[in-house]
Short mmCIF file of C-alpha atoms in Angstrom, two decimals:
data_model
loop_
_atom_site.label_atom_id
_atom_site.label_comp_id
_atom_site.label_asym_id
_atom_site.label_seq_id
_atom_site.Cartn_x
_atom_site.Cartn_y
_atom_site.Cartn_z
CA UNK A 1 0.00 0.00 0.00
CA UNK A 2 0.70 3.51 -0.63
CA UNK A 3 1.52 6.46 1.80
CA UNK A 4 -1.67 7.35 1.80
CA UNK A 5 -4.14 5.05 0.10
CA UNK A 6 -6.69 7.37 -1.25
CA UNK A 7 -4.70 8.63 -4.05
CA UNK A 8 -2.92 5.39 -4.28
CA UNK A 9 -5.04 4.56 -7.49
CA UNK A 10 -3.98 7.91 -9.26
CA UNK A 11 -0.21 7.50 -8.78
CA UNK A 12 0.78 5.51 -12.33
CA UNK A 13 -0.68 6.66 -15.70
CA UNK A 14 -2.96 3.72 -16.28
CA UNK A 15 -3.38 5.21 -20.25
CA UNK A 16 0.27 3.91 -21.38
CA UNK A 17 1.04 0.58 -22.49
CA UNK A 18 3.63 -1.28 -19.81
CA UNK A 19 6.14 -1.12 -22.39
CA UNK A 20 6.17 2.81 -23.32
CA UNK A 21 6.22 3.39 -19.67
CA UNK A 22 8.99 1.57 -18.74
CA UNK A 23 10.93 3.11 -21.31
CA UNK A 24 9.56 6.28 -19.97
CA UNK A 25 10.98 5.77 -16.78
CA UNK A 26 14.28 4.97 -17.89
CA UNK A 27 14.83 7.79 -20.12
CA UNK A 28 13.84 9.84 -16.99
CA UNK A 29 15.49 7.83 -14.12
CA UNK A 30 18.54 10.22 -13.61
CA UNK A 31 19.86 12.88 -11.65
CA UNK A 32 16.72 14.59 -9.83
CA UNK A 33 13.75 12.54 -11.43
CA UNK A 34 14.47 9.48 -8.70
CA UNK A 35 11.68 10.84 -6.47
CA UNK A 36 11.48 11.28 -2.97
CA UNK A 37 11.53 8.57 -0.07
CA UNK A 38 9.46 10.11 2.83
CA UNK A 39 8.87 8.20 5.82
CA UNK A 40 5.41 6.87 6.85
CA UNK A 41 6.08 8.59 10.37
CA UNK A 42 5.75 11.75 8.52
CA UNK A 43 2.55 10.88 7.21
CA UNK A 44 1.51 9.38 10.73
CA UNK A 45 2.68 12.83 12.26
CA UNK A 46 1.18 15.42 10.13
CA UNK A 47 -1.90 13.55 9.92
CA UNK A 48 -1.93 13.24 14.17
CA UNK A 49 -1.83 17.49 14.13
CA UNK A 50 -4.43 17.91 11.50
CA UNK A 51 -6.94 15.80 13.55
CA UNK A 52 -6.44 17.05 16.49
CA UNK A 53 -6.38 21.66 14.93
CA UNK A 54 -9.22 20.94 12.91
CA UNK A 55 -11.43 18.78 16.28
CA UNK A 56 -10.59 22.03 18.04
CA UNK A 57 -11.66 24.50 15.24
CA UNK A 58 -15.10 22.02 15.18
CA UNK A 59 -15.55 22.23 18.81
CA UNK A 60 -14.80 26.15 19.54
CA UNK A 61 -17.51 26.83 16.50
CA UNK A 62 -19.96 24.36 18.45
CA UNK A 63 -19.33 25.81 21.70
CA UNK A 64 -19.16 29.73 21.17
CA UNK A 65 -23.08 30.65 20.04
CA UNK A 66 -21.47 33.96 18.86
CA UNK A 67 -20.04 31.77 15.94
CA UNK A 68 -22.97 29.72 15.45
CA UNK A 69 -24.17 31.90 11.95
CA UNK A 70 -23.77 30.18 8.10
CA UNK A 71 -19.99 31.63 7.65
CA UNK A 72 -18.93 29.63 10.18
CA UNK A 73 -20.70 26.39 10.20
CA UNK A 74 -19.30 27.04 6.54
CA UNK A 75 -15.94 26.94 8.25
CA UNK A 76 -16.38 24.02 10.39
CA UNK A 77 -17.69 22.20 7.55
CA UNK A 78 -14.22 23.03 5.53
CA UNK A 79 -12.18 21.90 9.13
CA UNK A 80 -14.79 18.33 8.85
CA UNK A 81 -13.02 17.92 5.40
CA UNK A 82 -9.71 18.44 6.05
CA UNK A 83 -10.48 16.28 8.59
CA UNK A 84 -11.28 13.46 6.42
CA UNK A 85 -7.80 13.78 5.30
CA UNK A 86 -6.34 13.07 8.61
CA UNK A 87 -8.89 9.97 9.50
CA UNK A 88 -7.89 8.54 6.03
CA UNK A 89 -4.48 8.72 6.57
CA UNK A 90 -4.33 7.26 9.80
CA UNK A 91 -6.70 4.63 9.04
CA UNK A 92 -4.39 3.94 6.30
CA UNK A 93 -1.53 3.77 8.56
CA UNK A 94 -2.98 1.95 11.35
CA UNK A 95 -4.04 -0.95 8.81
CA UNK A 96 -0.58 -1.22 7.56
CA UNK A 97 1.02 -1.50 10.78
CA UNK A 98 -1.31 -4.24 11.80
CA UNK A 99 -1.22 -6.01 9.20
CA UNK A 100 2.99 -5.83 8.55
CA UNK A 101 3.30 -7.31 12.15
CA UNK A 102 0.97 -9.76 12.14
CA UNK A 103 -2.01 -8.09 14.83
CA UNK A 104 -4.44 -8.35 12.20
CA UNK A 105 -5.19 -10.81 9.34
CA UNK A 106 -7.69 -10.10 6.97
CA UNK A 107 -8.85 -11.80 3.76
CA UNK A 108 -7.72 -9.48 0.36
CA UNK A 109 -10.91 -8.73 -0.39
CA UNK A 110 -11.86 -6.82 2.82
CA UNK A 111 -8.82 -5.28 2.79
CA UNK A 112 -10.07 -3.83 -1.18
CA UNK A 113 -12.97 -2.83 0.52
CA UNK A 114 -11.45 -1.10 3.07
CA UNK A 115 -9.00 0.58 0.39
CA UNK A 116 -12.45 1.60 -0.97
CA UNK A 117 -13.53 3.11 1.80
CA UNK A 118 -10.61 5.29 2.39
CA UNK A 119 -10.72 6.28 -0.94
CA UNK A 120 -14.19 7.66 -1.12
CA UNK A 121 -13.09 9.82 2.10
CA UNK A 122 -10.03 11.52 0.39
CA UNK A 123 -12.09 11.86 -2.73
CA UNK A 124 -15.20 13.24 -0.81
CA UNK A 125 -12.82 15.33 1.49
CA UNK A 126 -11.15 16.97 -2.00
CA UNK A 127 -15.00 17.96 -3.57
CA UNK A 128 -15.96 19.60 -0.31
CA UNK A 129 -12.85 21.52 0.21
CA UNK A 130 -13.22 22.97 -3.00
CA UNK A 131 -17.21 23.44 -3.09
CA UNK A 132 -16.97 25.06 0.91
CA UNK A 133 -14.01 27.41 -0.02
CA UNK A 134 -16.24 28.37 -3.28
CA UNK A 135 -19.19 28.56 -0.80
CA UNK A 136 -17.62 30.84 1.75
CA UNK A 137 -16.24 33.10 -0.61
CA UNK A 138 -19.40 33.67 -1.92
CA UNK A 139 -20.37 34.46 1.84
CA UNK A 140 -18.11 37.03 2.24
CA UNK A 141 -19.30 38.23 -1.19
CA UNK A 142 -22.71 38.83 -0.10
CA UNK A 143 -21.50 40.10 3.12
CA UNK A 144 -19.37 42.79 2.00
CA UNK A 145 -21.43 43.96 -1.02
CA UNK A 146 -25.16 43.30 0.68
CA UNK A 147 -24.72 43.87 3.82
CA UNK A 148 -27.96 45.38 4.32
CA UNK A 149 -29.58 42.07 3.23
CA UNK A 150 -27.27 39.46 4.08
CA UNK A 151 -29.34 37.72 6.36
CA UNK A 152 -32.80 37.67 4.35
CA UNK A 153 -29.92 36.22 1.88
CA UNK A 154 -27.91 34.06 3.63
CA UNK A 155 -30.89 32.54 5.89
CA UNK A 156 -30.01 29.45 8.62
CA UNK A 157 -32.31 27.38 5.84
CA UNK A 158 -30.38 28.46 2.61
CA UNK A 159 -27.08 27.41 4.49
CA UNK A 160 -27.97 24.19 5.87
CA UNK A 161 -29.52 23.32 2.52
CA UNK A 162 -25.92 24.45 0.63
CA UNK A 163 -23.85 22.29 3.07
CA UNK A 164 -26.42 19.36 2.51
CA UNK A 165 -25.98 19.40 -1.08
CA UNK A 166 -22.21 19.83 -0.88
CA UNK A 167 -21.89 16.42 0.96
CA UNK A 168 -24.27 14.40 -1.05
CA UNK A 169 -22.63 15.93 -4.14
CA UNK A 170 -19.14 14.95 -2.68
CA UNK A 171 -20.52 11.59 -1.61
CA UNK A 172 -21.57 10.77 -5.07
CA UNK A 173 -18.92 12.30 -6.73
CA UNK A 174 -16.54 10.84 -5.11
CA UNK A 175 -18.43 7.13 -6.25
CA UNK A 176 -18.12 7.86 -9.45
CA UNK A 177 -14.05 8.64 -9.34
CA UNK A 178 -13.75 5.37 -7.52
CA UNK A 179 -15.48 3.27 -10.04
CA UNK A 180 -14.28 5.07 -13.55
CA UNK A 181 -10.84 6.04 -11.89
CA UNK A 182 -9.49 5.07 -15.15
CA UNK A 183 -11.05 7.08 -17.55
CA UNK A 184 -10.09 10.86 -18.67
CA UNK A 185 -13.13 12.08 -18.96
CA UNK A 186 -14.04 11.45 -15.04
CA UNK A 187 -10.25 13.17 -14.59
CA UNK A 188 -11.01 16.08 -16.89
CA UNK A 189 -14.51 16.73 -15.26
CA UNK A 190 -12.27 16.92 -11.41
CA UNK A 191 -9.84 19.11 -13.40
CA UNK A 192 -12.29 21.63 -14.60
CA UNK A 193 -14.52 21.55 -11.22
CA UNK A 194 -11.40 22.07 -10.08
CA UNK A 195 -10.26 25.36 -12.18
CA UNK A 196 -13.74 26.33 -12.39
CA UNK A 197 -13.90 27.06 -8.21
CA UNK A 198 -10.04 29.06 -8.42
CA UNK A 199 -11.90 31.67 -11.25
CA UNK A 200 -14.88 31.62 -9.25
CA UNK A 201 -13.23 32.50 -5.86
CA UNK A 202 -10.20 34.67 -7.56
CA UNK A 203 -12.92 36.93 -9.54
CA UNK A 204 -14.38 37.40 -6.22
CA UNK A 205 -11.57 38.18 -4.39
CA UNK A 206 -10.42 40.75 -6.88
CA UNK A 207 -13.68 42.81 -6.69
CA UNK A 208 -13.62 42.62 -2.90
CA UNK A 209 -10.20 43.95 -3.21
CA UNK A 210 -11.23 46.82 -5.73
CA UNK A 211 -13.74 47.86 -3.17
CA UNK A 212 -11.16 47.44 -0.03
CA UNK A 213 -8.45 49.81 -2.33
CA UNK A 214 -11.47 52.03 -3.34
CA UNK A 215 -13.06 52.42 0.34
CA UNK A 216 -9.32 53.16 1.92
CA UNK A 217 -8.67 55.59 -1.13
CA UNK A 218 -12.02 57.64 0.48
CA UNK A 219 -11.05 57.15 3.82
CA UNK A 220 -7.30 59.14 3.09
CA UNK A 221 -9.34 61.98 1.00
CA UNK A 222 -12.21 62.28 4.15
CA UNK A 223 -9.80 61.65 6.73
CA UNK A 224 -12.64 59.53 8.60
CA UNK A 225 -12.01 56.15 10.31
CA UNK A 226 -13.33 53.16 9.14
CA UNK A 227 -16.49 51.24 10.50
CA UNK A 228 -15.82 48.43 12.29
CA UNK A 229 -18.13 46.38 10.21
CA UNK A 230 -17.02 47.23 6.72
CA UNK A 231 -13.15 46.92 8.21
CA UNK A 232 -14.25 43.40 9.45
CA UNK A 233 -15.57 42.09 6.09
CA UNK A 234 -12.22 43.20 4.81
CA UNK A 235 -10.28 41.49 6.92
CA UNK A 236 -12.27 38.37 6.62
CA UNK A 237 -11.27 38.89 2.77
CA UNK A 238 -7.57 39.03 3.51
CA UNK A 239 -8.52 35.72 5.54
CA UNK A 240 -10.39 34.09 2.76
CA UNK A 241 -7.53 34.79 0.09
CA UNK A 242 -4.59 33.21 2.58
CA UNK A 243 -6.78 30.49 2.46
CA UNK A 244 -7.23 30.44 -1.30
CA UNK A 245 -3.42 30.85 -1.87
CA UNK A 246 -2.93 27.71 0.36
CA UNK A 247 -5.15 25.39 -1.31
CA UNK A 248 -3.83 26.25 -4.48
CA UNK A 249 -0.50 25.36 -3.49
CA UNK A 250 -0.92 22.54 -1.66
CA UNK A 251 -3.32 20.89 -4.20
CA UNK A 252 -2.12 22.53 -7.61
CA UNK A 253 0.64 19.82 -7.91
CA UNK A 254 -1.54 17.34 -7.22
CA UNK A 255 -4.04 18.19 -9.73
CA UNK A 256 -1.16 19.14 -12.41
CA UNK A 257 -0.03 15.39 -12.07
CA UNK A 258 -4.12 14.45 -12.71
CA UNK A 259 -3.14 17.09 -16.44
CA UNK A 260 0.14 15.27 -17.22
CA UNK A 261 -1.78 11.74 -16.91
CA UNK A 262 -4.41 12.74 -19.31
CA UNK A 263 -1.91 14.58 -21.41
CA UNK A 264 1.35 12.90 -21.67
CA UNK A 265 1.69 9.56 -19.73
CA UNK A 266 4.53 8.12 -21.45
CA UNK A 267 6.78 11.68 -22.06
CA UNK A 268 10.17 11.83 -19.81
CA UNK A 269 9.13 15.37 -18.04
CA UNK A 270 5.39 14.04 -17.23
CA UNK A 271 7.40 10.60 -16.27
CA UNK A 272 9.96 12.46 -13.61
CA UNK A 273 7.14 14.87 -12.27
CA UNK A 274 5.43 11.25 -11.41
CA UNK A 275 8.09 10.16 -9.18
CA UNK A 276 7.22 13.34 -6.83
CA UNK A 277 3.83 11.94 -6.13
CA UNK A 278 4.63 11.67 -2.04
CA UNK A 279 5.80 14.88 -2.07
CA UNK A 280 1.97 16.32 -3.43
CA UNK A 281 0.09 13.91 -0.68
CA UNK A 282 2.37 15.48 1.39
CA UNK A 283 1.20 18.57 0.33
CA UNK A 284 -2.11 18.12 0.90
CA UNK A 285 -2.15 16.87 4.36
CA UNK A 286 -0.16 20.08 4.99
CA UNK A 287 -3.32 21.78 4.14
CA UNK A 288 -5.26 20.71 6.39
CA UNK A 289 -2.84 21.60 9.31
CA UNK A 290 -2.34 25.34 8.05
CA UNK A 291 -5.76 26.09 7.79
CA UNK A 292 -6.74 26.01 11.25
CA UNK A 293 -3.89 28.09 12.58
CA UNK A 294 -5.18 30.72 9.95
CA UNK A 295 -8.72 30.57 11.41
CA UNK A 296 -6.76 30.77 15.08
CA UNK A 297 -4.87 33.94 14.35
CA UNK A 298 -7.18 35.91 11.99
CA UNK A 299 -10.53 35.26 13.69
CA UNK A 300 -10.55 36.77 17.86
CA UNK A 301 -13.25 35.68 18.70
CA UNK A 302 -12.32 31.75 17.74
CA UNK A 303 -8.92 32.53 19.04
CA UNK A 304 -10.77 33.27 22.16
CA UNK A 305 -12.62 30.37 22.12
CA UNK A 306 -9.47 28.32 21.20
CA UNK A 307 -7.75 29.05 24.57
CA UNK A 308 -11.22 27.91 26.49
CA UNK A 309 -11.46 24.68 24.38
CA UNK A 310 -8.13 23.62 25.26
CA UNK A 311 -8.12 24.92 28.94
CA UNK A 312 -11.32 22.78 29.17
CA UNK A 313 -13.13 25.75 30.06
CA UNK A 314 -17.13 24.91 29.68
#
């Protein structure tokens, strides 16, 4: 089994013949295209600190009512899938363990089903990301530019409706890429969902900038402070776009090795960009441990709520 078995089945180009890429491979075996050998304890580590940010991002949003509006169940809904991440990576590395020293013995076709399993939850965990960063942006769309009727907008019923449809859509999504993991087309529809949520969220972004530079150019001229609300919404912009910036580098990699499959399977570059496949899953667990130290530090009032999670204070 792979480092992490989720994206085990999208590590070889399965649209080569065996014999064009083996001779791939060889015309790309030197110098830097040999790959890297990360541990497993890495994996086991990285995936131990996600779980345990992203249960206290979950919990401080449960606990604090002040954070109980659609933005941030929005929020703990992104932490839930990053924290699919985590659970499949440790389930992944618990089963290995068990079953390299001899704890637990189990038939090969449970242990397909249980690769299964695991890789619905990455699969699921990478459609939701995507869909709830999409989804909040739009949020702090609305909030910034209707502020007047964001909640007649944005109503406790519209949002639990949104996140409901983002999981079943993940759920059966993510079926899908399991059973036709082999064909393009099911790898060129994740690769334009994919592209179609980073011009979504970066048009978005821009015009909530063009406001921020606009409302700061009248603020110098007028010489009047900002109000509190409007400066908030801008912040939680700045927030947002961190966030953006992170996804798209932990996960661009990952889905410009999904391109080169469908593209050029048996060329030397695509080849030697291959062998770097543990480096993008590592990637990607790494984004699900940054983003809850951004919600920590840019949010006070979860930072608040942080402190009394951990202290245990109830």
């Amino acid at each position: 089994m792979s480092a992490l078995a989720p994206l085990r089945l999208l590590r070889e180009p399965w649209n080569a013949s065996e014999g064009n890429q083996s001779n791939a491979t060889v015309g790309a075996s030197g110098g830097w295209c040999q790959g890297l050998d990360i541990p497993n304890e890495l994996f086991l580590a990285l995936g131990l600190v996600s779980l345990v940010e992203n249960l206290l991002v979950v919990a401080a949003i449960l606990k604090n009512r002040n954070l109980h509006s659609p933005t941030y169940y929005f929020i703990c809904c992104l932490a839930v899938s990053d924290m699919l991440v985590s659970i499949s990576n440790l389930a992944e590395m618990l089963f290995m363990l068990l079953l390299e020293h001899g704890v637990l013995v189990m038939r090969p076709s449970i242990v397909r089903h249980m690769d299964s399993v695991i890789d619905m939850l990455i699969c699921s965990s990478v459609v939701s990301s995507l869909s709830f960063l999409g989804v909040i942006a739009v949020d702090r769309y609305i909030t910034i530019f209707y502020a007047l009727r964001y909640h007649s907008i944005m109503t406790l019923q519209r949002a639990v409706v949104t996140m409901a449809s983002i999981w079943l859509a993940s759920t059966v999504s993510s079926t899908v890429l399991i059973t036709y993991y082999r064909s393009n087309t099911i790898l060129l529809c994740l690769i334009g969902f994919f592209l179609f949520m980073l011009v979504l969220m970066l048009v978005l972004y821009i015009h909530m900038f063009a406001l921020a530079r606009h409302h700061l150019h009248s603020i110098s001229s007028q010489q009047k402070p900002p109000t509190a609300h409007r400066g908030g919404s801008l912040k939680g912009a700045v927030t947002l776009t961190i966030l953006l910036g992170v996804f798209f580098i932990c996960w661009g990699p990952f889905f410009f090795h999904l391109i080169l499959i469908v593209t050029c399977p048996t060329n030397p570059f695509c080849t030697c960009f291959f062998s770097y496949f543990n480096l993008f899953l590592i990637l990607i667990i790494c984004n699900s441990v940054i983003d809850p130290l951004i919600y920590a530090f840019r949010s006070q009032e979860l930072r608040r709520t942080l402190r009394e999670v951990v202290t245990c204070s109830w």
